[in-house]
Coordinates of C-alpha atoms and ligand atoms in Angstrom, one line a residue:
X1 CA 26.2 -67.4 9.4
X2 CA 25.6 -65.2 12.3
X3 CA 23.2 -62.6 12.7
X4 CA 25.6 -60.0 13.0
X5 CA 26.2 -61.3 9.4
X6 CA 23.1 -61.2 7.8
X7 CA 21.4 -58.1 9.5
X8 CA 22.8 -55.5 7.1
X9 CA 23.7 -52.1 8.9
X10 CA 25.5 -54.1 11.9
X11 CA 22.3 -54.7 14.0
X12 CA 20.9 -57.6 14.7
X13 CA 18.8 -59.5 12.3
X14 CA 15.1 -58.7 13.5
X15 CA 13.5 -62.2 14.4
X16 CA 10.2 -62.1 12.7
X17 CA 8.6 -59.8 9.7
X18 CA 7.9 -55.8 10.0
X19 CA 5.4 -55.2 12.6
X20 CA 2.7 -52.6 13.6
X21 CA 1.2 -52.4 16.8
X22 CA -1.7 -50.7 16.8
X23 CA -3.4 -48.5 20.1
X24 CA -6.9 -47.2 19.1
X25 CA -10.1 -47.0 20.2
X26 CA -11.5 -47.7 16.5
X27 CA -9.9 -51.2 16.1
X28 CA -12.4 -51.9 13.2
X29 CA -10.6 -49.3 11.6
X30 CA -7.6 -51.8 10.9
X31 CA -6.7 -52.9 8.4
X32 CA -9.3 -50.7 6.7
X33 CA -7.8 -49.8 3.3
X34 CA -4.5 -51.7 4.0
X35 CA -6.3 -54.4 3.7
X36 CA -6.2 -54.2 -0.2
X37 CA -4.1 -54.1 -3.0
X38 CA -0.2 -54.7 -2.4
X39 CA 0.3 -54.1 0.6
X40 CA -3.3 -56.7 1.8
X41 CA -1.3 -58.9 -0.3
X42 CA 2.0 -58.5 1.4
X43 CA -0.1 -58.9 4.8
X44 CA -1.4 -62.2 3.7
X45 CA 2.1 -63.5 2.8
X46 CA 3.0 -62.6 6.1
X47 CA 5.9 -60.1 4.4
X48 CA 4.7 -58.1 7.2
X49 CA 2.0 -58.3 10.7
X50 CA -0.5 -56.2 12.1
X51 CA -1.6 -56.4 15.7
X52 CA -4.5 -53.6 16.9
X53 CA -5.4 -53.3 20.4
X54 CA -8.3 -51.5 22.0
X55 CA -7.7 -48.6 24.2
X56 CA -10.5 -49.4 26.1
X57 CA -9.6 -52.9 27.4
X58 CA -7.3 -51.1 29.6
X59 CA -9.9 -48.4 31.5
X60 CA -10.7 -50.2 34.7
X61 CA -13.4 -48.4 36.4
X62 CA -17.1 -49.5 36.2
X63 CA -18.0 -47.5 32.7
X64 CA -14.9 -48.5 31.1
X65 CA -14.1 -44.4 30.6
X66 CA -11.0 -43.4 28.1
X67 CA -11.4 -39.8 28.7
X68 CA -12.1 -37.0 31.3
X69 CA -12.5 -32.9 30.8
X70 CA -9.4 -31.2 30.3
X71 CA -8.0 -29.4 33.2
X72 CA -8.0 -25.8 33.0
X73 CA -11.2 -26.4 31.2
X74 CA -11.7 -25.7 27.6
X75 CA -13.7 -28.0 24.8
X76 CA -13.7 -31.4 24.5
X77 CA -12.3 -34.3 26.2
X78 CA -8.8 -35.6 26.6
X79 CA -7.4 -39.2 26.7
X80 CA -6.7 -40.3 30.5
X81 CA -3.1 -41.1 31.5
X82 CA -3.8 -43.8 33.5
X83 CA -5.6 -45.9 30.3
X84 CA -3.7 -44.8 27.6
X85 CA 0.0 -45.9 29.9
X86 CA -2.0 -49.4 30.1
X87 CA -2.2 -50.0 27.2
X88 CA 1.5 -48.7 25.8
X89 CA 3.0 -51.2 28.8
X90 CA 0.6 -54.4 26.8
X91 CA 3.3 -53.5 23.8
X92 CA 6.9 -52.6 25.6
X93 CA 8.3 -55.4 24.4
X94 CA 7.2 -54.5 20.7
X95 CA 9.8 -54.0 17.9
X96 CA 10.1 -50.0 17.0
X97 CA 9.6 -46.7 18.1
X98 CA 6.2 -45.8 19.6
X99 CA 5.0 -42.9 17.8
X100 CA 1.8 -40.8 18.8
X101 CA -0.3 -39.6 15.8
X102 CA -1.0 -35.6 16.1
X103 CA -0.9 -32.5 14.0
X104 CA 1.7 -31.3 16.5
X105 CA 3.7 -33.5 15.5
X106 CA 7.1 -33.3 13.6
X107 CA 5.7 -33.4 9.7
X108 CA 6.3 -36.7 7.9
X109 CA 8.3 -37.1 4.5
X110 CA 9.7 -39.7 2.3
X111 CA 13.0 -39.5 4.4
X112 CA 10.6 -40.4 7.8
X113 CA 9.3 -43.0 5.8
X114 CA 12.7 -44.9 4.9
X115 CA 13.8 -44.6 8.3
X116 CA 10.3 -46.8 9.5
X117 CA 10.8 -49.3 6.8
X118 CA 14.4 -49.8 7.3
X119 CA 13.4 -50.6 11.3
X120 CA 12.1 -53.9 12.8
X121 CA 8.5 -52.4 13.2
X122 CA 6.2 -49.3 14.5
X123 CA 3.9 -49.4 17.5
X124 CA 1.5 -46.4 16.7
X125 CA -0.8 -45.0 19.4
X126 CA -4.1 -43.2 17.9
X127 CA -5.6 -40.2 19.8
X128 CA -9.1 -39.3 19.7
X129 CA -10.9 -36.5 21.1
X130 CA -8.8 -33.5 21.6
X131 CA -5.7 -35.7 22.2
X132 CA -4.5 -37.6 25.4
X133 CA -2.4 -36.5 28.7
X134 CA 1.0 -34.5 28.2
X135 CA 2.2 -36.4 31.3
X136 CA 2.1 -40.2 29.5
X137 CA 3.9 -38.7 26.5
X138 CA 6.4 -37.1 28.5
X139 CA 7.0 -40.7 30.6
X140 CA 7.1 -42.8 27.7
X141 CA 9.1 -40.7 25.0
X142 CA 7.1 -40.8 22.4
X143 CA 7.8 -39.8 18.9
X144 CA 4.6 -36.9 17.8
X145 CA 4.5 -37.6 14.1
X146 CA 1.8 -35.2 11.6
X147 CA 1.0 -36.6 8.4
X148 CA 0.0 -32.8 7.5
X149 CA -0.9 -29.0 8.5
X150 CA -4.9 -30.2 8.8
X151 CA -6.4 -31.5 11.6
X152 CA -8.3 -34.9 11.4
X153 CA -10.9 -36.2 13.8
X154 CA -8.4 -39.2 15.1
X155 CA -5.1 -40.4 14.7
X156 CA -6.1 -43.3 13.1
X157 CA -6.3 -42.3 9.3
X158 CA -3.1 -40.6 9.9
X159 CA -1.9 -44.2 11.2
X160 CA -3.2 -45.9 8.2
X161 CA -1.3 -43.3 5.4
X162 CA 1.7 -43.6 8.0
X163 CA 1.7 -47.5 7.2
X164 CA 0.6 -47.7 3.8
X165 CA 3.8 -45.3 3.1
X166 CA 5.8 -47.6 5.1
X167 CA 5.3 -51.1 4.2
X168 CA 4.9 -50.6 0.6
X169 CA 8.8 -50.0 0.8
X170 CA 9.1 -53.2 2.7
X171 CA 11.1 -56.2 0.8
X172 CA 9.1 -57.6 -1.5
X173 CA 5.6 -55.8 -0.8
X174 CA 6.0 -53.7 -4.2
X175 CA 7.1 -56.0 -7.3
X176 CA 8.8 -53.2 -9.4
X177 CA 11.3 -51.8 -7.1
X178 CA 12.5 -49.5 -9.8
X179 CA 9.1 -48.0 -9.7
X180 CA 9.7 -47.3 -6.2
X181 CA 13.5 -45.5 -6.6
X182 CA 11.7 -43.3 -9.9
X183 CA 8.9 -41.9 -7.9
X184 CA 8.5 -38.4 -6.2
X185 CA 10.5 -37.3 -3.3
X186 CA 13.8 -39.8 -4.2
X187 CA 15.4 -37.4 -5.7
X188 CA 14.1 -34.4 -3.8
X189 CA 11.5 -34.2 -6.9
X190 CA 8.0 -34.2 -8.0
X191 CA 7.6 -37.2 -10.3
X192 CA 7.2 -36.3 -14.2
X193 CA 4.0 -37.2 -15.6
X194 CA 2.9 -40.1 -17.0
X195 CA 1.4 -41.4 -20.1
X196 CA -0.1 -44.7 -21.6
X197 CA -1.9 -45.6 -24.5
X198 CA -3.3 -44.3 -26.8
X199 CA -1.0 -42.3 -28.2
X200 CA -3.7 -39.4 -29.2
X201 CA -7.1 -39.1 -27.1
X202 CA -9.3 -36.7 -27.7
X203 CA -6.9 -34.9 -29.9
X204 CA -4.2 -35.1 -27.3
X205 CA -0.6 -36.1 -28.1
X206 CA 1.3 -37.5 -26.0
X207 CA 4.8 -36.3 -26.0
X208 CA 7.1 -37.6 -28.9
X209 CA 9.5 -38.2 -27.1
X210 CA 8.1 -41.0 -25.1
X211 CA 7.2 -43.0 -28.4
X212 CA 11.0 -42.5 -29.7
X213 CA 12.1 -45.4 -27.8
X214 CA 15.6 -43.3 -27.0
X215 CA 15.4 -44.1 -23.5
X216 CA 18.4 -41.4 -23.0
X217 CA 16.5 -38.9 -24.3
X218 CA 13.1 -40.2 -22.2
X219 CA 15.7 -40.1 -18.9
X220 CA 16.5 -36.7 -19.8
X221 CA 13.0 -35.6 -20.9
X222 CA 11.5 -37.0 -17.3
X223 CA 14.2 -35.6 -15.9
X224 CA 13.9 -31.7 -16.8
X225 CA 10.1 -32.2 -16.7
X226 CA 10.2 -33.4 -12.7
X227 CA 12.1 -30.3 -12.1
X228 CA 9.8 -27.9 -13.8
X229 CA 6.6 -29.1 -11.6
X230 CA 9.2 -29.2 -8.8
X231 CA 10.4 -25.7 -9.5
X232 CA 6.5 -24.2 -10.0
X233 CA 5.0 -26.1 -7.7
X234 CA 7.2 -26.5 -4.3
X235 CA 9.8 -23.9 -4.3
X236 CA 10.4 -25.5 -0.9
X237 CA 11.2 -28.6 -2.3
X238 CA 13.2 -26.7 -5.3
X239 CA 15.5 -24.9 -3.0
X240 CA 16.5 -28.1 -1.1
X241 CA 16.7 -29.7 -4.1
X242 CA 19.4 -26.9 -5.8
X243 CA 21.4 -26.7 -2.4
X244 CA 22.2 -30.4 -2.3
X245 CA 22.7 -30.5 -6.0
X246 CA 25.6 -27.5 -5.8
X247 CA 27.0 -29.5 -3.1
X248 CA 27.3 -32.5 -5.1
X249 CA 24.5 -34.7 -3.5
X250 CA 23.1 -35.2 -6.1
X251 CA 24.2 -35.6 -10.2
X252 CA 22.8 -33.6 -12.4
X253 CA 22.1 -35.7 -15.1
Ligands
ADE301 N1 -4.5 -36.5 14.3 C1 -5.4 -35.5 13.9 N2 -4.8 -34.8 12.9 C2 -3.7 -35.4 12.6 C3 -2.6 -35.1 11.7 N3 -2.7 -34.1 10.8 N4 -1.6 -35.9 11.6 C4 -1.4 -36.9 12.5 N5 -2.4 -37.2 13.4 C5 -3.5 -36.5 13.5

């Protein structure tokens, strides 16, 4: 077989696992959270790597400085050129786009998400301070990703919800991939709620439906439920979601 063959999509099969490449000057932050749960797992089955660098290895004066006033003055600090272009040309050769963390950044959705996970990898750069050098952005294209309207004190929390999204959609990271294609934002939706046993807690019900074991009438319960929260809670989401539905996107089921 060839590896036109085997890749999928026409490219070329990627020769090792999903990889991030990490550019921080918190590498203790990594892999922090990720470390746990499914996607730690998937880590340790090597169903995807993780390799962090240390912006600082790359400043080469005597004080190992990162960061310098901004020009034009203002608060703060901002990352130097000079280091932060270092240490992006240590991972050039790294699978994926290289995205820079920022709440400037174009926002990040579930459609992002599938785009990262269907690629050979990410190599995320993490800003501290009040961000880094327009110039090195400008020279090495890099993609500005948000992970929302807020503004955090670094890019690298925003890195680690960037992954976590991303590799739990990775082959074999998540068991139940069924769980994953239910979920909210698939469909354009919120997710309908859940339930578990028991059936009545503190003199709550849960809905009859769910114990009629019709799983038509369930589908179709979930269903019009996931639309209402969708509807009342993200009329944003609720418009997009009508528009591709008249135009046949979607089924209505
Ligand atoms: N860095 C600081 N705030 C951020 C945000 N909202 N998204 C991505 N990176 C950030």
């Amino acid at each position: 077989m060839t590896a036109e063959t085997t890749a999928g999509q026409g490219g070329v099969e990627p020769s090792g696992p999903w990889t991030a490449n990490v550019l921080t000057l918190f590498p203790e932050a990594f892999p922090g959270p990720l470390g746990f749960s499914l996607a730690g797992k998937g880590l340790e089955r090597g169903l995807w790597s993780l390799e962090v660098l240390d912006i600082r290895d790359f400043a080469r004066d005597k004080h190992r400085s990162v960061d310098d006033a901004p020009l034009g003055g203002g608060p703060g600090m901002v990352m130097r050129p000079d280091v932060v272009d270092a240490a992006i040309e240590a991972i050039v050769d790294r699978p994926g786009p290289l995205v820079y963390l920022t709440p400037r950044g174009r926002l990040l959705d579930q459609a992002l998400v599938r785009e990262f996970a269907a690629g050979p990898g990410l190599r995320l750069l993490c800003g501290r301070y009040e961000g880094v050098d327009q110039r090195v952005l400008d020279a090495r294209e890099v993609l500005e990703v948000s992970v929302g309207d807020f503004v955090l004190s670094g890019g690298e929390m925003a890195a680690l919800v960037l992954l976590d999204a991303v590799v739990r959609l990775l082959p074999g990271v998540m068991g139940n991939a069924e769980s994953a294609a239910e979920e909210s934002f698939e469909e354009g939706l919120l997710e309908h709620p859940l339930f578990t046993r028991p059936a009545l807690w503190q003199g709550r019900q849960v809905p009859e439906v769910l114990l009629s074991g019709h799983h038509e009438k369930v589908r179709r319960w979930r269903r019009a439920q996931a639309e209402e929260v969708t509807r009342l809670r993200r009329p944003d989401l609720w418009r997009r979601y009508l528009e591709s539905r008249e135009s046949g996107e979607i089924d209505e089921g």
